[in-house]
Coordinates of N, CA and C in Angstrom, one line a residue:
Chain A
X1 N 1.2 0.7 23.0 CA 0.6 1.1 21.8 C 0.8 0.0 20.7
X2 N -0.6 -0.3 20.3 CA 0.0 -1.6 18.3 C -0.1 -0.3 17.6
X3 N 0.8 -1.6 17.1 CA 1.5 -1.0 15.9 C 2.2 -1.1 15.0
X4 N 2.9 -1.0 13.9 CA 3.9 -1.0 12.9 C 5.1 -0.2 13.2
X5 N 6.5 -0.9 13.3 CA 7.7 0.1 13.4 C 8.6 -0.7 12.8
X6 N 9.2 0.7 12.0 CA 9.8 0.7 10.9 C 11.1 1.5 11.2
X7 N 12.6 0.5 11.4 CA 14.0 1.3 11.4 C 14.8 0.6 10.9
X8 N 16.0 1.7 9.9 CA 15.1 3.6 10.8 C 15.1 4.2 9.7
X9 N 14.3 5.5 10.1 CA 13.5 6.1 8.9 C 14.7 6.9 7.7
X10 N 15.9 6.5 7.9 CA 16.3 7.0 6.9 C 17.7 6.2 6.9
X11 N 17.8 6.2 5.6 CA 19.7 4.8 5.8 C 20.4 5.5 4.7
X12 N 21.2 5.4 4.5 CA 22.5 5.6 3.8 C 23.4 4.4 3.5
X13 N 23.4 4.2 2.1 CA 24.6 3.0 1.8 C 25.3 2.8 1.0
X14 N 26.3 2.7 1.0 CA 27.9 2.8 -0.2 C 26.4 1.5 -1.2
X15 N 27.1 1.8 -2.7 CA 26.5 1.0 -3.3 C 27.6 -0.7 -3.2
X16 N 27.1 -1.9 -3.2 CA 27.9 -3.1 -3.1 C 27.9 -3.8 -1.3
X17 N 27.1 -3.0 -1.4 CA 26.8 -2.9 0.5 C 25.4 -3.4 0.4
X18 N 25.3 -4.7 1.4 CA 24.0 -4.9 1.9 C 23.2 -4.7 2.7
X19 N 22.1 -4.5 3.0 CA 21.6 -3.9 4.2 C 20.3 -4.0 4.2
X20 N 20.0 -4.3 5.8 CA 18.7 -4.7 6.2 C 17.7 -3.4 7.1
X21 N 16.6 -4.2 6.7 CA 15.7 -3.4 6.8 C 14.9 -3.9 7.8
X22 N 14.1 -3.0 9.1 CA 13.7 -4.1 9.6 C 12.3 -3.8 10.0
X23 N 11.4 -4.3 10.3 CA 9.6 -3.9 10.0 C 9.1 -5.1 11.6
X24 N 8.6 -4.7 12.4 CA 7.9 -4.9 13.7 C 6.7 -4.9 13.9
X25 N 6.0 -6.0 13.8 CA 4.3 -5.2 14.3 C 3.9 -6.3 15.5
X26 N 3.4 -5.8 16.5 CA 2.8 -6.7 17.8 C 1.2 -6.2 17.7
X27 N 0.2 -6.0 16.5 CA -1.0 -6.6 15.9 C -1.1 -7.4 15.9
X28 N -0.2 -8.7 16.6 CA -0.6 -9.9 16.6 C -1.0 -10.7 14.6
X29 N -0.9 -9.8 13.7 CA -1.1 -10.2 12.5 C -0.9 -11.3 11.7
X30 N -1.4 -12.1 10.8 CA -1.1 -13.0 10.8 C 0.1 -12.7 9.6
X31 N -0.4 -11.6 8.3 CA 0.6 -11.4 7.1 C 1.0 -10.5 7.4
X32 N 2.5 -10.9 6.4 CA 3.4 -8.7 6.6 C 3.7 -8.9 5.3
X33 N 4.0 -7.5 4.7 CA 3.9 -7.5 3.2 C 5.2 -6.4 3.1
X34 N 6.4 -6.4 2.3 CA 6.9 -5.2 1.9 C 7.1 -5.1 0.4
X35 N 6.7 -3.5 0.5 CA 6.5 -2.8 -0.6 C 7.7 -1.6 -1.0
X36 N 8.1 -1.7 -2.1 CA 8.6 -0.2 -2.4 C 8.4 0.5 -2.9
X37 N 8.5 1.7 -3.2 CA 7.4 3.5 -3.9 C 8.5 4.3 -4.3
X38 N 9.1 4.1 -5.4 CA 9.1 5.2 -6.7 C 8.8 6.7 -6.1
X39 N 9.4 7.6 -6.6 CA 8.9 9.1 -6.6 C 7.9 9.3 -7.8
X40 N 6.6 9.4 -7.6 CA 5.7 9.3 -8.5 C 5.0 8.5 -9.0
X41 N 5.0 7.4 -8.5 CA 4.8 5.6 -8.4 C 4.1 5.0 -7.6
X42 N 3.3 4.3 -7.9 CA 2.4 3.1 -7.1 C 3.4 2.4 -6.0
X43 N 2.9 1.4 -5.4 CA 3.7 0.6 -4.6 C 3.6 -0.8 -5.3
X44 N 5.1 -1.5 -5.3 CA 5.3 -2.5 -5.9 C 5.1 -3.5 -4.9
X45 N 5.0 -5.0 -4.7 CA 5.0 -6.2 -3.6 C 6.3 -6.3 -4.1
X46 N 7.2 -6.4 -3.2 CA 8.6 -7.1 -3.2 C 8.6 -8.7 -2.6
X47 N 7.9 -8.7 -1.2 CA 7.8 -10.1 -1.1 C 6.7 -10.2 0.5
X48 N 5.9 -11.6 0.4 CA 4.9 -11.6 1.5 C 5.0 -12.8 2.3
X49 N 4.8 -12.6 3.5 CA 4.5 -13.8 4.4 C 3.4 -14.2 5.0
X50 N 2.6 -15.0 4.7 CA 1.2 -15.3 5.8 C 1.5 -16.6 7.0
X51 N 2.3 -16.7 7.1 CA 3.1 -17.6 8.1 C 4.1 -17.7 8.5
X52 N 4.6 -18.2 9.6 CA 5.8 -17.7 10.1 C 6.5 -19.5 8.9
X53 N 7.9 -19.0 9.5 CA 8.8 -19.6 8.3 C 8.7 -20.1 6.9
X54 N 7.8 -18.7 6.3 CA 6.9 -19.1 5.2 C 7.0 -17.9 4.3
X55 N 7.5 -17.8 3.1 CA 7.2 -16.8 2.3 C 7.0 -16.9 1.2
X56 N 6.6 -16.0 0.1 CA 6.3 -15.6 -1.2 C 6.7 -14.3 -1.7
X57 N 7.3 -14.4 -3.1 CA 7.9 -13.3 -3.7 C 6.4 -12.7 -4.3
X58 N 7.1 -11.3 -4.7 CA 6.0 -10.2 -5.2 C 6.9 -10.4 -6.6
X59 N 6.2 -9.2 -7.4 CA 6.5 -8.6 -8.7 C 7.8 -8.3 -9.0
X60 N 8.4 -8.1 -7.6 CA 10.0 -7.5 -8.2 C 10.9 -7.8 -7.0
X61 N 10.9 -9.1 -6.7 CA 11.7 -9.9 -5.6 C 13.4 -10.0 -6.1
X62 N 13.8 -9.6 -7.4 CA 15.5 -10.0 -7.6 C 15.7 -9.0 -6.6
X63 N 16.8 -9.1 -6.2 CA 17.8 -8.4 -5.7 C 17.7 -8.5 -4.0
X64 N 16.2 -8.8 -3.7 CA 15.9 -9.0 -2.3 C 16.1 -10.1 -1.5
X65 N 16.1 -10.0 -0.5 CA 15.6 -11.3 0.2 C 14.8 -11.3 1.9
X66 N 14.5 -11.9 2.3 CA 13.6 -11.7 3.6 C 13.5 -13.2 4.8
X67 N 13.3 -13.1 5.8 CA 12.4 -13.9 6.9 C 11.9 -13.6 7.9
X68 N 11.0 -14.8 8.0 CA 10.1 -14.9 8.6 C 9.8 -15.5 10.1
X69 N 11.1 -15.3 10.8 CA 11.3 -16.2 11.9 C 10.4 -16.0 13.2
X70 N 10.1 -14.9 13.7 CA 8.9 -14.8 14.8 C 7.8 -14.5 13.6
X71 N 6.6 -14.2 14.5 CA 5.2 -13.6 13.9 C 5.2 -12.2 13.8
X72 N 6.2 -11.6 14.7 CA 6.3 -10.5 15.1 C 7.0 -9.3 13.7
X73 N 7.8 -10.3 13.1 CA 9.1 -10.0 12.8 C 9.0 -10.2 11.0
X74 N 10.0 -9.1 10.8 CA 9.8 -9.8 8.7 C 11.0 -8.8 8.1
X75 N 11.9 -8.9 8.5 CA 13.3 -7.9 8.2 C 13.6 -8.3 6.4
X76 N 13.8 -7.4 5.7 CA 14.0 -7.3 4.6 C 15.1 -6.7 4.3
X77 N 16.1 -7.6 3.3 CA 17.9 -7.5 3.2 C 17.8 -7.0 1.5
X78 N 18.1 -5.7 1.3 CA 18.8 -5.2 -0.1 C 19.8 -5.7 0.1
X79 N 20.1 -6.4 -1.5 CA 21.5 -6.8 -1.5 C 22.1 -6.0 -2.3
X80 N 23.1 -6.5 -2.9 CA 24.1 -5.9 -3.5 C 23.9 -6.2 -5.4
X81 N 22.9 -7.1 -5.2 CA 22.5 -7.7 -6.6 C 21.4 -6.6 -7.4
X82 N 20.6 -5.9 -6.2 CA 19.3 -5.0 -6.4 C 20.0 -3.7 -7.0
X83 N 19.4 -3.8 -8.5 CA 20.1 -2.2 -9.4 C 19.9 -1.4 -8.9
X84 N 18.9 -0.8 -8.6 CA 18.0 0.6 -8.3 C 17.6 0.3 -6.9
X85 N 18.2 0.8 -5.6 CA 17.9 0.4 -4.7 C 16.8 1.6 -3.6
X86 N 17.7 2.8 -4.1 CA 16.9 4.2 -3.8 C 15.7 4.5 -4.2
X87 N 14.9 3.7 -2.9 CA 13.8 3.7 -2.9 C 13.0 4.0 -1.2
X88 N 11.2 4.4 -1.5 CA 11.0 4.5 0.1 C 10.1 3.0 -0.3
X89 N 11.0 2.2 1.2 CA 9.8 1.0 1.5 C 9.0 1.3 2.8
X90 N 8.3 0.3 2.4 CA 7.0 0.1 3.4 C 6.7 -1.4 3.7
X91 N 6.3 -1.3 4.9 CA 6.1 -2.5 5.4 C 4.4 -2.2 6.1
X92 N 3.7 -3.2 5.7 CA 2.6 -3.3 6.1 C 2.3 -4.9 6.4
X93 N 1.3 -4.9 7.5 CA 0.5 -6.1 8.2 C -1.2 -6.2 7.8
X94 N -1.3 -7.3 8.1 CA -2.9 -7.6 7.9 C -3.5 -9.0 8.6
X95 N -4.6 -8.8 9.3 CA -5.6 -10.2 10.0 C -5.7 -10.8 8.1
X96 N -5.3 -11.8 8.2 CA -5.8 -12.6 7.0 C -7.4 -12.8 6.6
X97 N -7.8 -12.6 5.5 CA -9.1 -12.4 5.3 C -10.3 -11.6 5.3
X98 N -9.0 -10.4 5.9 CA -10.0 -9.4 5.6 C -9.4 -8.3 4.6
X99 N -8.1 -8.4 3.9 CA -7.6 -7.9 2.9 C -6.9 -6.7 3.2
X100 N -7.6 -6.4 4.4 CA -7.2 -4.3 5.1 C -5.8 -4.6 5.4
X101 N -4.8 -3.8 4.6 CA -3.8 -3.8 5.4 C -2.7 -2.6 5.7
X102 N -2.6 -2.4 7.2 CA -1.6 -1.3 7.7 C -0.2 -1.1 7.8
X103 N 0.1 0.0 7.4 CA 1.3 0.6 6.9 C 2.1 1.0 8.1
X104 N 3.5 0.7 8.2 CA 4.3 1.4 9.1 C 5.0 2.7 9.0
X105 N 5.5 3.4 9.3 CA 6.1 4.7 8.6 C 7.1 4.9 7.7
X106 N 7.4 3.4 7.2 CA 8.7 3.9 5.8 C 10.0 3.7 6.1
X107 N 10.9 3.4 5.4 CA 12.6 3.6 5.6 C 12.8 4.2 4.5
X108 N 13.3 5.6 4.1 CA 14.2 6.3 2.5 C 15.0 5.5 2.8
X109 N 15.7 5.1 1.9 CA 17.0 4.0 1.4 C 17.5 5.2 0.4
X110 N 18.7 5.5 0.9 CA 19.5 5.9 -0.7 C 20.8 5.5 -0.2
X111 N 20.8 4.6 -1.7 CA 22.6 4.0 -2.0 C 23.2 5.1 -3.0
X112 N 24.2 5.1 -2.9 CA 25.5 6.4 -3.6 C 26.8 5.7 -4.2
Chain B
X1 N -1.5 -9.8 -16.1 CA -0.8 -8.7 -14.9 C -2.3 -8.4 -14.9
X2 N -3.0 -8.3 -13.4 CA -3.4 -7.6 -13.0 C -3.6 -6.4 -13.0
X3 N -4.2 -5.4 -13.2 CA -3.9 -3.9 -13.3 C -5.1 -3.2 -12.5
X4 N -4.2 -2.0 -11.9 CA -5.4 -1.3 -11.2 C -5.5 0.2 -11.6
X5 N -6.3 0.6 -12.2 CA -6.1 2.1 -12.7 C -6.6 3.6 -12.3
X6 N -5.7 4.4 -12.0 CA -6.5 5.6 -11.5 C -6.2 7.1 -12.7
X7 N -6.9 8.0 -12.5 CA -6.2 9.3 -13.3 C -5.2 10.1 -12.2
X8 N -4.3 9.7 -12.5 CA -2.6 10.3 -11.6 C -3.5 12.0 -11.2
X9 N -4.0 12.9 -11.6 CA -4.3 14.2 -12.1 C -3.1 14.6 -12.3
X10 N -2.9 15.9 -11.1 CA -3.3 16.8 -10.1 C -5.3 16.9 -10.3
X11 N -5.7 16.7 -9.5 CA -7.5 17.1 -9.2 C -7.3 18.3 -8.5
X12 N -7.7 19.1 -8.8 CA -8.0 20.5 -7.9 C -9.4 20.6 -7.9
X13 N -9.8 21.0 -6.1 CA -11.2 20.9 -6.1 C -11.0 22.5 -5.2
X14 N -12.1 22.8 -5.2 CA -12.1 24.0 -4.5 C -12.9 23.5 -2.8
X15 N -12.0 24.1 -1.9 CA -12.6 24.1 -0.9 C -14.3 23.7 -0.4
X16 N -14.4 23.1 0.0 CA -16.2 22.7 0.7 C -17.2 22.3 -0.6
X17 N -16.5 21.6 -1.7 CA -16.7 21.3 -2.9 C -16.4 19.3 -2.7
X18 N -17.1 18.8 -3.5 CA -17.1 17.4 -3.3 C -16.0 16.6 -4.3
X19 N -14.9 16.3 -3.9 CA -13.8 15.6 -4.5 C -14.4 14.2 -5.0
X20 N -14.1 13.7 -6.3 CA -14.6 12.7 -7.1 C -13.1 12.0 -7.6
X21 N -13.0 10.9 -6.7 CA -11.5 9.8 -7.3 C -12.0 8.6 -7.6
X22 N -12.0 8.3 -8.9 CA -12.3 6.8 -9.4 C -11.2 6.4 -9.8
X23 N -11.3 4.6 -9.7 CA -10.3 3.4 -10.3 C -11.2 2.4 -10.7
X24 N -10.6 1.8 -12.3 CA -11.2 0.3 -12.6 C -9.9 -0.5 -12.5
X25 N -10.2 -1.7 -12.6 CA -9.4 -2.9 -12.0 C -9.9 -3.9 -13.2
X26 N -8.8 -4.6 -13.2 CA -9.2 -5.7 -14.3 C -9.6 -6.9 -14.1
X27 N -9.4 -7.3 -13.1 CA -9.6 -8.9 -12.3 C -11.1 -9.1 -12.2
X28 N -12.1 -9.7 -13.0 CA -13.5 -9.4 -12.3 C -13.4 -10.8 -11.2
X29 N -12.7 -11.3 -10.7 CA -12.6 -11.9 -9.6 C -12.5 -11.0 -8.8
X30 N -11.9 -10.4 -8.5 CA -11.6 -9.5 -7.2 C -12.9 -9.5 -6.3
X31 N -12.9 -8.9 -4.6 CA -13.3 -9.2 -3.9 C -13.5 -7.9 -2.8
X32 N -12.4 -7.7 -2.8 CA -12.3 -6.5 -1.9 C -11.3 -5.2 -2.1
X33 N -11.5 -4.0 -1.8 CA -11.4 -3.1 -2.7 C -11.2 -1.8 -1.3
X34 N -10.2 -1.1 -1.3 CA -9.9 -0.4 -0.3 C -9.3 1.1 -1.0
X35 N -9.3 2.0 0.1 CA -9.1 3.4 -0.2 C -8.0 3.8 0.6
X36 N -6.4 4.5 0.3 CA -5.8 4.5 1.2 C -5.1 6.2 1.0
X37 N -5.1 7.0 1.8 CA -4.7 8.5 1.8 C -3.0 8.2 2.1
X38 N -2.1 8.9 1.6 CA -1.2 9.4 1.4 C -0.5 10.8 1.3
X39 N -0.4 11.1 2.3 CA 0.3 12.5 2.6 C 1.7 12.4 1.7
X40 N 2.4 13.7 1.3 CA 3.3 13.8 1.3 C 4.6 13.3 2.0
X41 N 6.0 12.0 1.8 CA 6.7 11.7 2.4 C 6.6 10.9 3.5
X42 N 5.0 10.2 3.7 CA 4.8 9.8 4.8 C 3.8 8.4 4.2
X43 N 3.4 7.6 5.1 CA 3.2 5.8 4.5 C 1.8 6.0 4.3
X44 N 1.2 4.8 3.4 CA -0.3 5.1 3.3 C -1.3 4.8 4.6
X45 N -2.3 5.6 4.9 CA -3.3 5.4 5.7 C -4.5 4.5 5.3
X46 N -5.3 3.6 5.5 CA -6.3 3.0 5.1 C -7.6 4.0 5.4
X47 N -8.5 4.4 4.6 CA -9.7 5.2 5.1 C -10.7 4.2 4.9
X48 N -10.9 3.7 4.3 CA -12.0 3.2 3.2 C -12.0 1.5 2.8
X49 N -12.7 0.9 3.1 CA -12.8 -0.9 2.7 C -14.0 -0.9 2.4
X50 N -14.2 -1.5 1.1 CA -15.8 -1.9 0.3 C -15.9 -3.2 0.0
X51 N -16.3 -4.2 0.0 CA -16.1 -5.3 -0.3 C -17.9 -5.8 -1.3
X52 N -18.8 -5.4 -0.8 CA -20.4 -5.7 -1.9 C -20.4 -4.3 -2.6
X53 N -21.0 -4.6 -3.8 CA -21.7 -3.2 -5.1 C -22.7 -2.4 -3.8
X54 N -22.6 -0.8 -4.0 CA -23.2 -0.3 -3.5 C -22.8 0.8 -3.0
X55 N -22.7 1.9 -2.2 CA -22.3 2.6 -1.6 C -22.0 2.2 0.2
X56 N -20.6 3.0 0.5 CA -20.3 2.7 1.7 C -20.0 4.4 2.7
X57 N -20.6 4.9 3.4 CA -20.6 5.9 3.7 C -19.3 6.1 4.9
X58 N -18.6 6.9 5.5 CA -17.8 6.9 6.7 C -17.6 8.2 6.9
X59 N -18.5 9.2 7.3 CA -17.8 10.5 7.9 C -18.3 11.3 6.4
X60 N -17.5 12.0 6.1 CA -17.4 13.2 4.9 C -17.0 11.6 3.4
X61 N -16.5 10.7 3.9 CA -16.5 9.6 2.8 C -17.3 9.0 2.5
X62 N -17.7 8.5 1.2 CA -17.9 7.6 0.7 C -17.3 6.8 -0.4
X63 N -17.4 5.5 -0.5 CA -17.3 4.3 -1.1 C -17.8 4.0 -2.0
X64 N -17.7 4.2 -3.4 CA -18.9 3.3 -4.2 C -18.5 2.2 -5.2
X65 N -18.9 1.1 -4.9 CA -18.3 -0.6 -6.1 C -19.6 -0.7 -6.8
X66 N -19.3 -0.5 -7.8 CA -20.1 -1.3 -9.4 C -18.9 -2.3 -10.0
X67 N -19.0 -4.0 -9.7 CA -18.4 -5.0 -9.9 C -18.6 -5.0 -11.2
X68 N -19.9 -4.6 -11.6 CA -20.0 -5.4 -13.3 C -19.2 -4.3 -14.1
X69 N -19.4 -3.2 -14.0 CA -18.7 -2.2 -14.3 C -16.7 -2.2 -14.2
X70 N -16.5 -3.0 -13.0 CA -15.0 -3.4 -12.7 C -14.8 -1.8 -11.7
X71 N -14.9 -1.2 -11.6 CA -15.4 0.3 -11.6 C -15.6 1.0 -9.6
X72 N -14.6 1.4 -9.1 CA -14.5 2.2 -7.3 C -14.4 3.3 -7.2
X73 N -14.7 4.0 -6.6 CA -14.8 5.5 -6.7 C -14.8 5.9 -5.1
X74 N -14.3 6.9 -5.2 CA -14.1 7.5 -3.7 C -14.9 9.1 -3.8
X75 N -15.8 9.4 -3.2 CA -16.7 10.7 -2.5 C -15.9 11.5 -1.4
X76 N -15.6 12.6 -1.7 CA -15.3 13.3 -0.4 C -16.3 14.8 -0.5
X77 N -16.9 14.7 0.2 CA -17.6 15.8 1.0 C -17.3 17.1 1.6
X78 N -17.3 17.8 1.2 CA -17.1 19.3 2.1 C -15.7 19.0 2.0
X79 N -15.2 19.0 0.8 CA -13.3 18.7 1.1 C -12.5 19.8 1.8
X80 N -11.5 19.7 2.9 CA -11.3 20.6 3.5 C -9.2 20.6 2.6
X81 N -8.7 21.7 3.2 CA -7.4 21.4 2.7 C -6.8 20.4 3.6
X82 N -7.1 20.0 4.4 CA -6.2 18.5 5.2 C -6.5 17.6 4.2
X83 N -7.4 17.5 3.5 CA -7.8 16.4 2.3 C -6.5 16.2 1.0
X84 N -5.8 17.4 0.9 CA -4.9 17.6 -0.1 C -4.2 16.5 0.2
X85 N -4.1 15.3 -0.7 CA -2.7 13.9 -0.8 C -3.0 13.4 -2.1
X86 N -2.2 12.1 -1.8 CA -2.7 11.2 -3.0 C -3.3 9.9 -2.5
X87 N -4.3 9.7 -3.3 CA -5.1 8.6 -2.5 C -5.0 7.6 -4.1
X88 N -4.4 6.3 -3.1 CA -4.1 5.0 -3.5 C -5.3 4.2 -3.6
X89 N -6.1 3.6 -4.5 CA -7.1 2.3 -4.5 C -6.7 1.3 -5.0
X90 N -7.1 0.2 -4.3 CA -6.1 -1.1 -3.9 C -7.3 -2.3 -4.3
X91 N -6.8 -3.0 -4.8 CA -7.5 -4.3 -4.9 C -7.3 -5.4 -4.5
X92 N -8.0 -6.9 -3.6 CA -7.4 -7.8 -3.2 C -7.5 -8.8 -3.9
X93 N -6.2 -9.2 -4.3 CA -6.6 -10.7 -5.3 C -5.9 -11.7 -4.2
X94 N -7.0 -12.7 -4.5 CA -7.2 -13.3 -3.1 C -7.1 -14.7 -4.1
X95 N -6.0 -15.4 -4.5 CA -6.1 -16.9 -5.2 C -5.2 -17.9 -4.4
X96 N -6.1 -19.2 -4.5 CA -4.9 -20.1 -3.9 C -4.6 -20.0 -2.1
X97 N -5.8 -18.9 -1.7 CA -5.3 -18.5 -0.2 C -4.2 -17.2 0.0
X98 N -3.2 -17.3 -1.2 CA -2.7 -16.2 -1.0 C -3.7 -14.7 -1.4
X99 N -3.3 -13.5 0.0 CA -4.2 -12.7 -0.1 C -2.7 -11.2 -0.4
X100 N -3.4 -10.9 -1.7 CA -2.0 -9.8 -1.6 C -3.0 -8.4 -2.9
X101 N -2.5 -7.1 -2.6 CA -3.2 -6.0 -3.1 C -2.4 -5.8 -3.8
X102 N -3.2 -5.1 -5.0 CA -2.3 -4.4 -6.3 C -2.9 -3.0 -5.9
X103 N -1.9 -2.1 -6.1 CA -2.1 -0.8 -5.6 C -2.3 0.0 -7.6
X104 N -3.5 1.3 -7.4 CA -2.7 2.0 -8.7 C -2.2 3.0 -8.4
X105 N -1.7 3.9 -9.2 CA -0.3 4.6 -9.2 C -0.6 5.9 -8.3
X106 N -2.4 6.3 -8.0 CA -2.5 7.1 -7.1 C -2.9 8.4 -7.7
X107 N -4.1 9.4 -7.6 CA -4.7 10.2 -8.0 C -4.1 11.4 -6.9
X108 N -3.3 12.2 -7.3 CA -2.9 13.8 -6.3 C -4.1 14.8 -6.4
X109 N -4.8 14.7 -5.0 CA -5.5 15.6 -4.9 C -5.2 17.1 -4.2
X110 N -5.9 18.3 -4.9 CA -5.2 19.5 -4.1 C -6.9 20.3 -3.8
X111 N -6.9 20.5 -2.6 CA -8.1 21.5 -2.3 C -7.8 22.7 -1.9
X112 N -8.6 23.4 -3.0 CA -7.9 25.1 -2.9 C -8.8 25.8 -1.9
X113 N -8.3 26.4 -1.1 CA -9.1 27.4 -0.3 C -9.7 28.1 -0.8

């Protein structure tokens, strides 16, 4: 099956603790995008890749960081710097150029 | 800042009644313009991609872009309660090669039996 996979769908983490996130698509895609969503909130770009060993920050990249080492692959690391970390991300893919782009099922993140 | 705007509601439509979700967007560059459903607790789905002014039909959906206007709108048809979410319209700003969507904050639809 293609697809987007996203683990795992739910984390837990002492706050001061880093932790990665990690997003999978074999769409062969060329971009992967992660986003995170507020309770009651749009989705923000945290940070995007249209190439492998290649990225760009979004709207609200402090506290994050990411790579891009397969095509396959785009793991996203909360650190310990990120205030507000309890949040649901998303990771989505897209064929470049045509703008459409698919969502995988989410990680809840709550730090305590 | 880019901005992409919807009316958050709650919309309540009554069952087999035609659901009406519009967004304007500020970029009159923009290019391409998509519809994405959102269930409760679960990631957004893509329904809908419009890219020329006009209407775009798919099933019980439609599409409609008026560019000069800035102006997207989403048609649902004979809305059933599986329709009940929030649907996200998304815009592509596409500069420099880089291709990345501004989402707005998402219109909660509820269809009453």
């Amino acid at each position: 099956d293609g697809g987007i996979t996203q683990s795992p769908k739910y984390l837990f983490r002492k706050e001061g603790q880093n932790v990665t996130l990690s997003c999978e698509q074999n769409l062969n895609h060329d971009a992967m995008y992660w986003y995170r969503q507020d309770p009651g909130q749009g989705l923000r770009l945290i940070y995007y890749s249209q190439i492998v060993n290649d990225f760009q920050k979004g709207d609200i990249a402090e506290g994050y960081s990411v790579s891009r080492e397969k095509k396959e692959s785009f793991p996203l690391t909360v650190t310990s710097a990120q205030k507000n970390p309890t949040a649901f991300y998303l990771c989505a893919s897209s064929i470049l150029g045509t703008g459409e782009q698919y969502f995988g099922p989410g990680t809840r993140l709550t730090v305590t | 800042q880019k901005e992409v705007e919807q009316n958050s509601g709650p919309l309540s439509v009554p069952e087999g009644a035609i659901a009406s979700l519009n967004c304007t967007y500020s970029d009159r560059g923009s290019q391409s313009f998509f519809w994405y459903r959102q269930y409760s607790g679960k990631s957004p789905e893509l329904i809908m991609s419009i890219y020329s002014n006009g209407d775009k039909e798919d099933g019980r959906f439609t599409a409609q872009l008026n560019k000069a206007s800035q102006y997207v709108s989403l048609l649902i048809r004979d809305s059933q309660p599986s329709d009940s979410a929030t649907y996200l319209c998304a815009v592509n700003e596409a500069n420099f090669g880089n291709e990345k969507l501004t989402f707005g904050t998402g219109t909660r639809l509820t269809i009453i039996p």
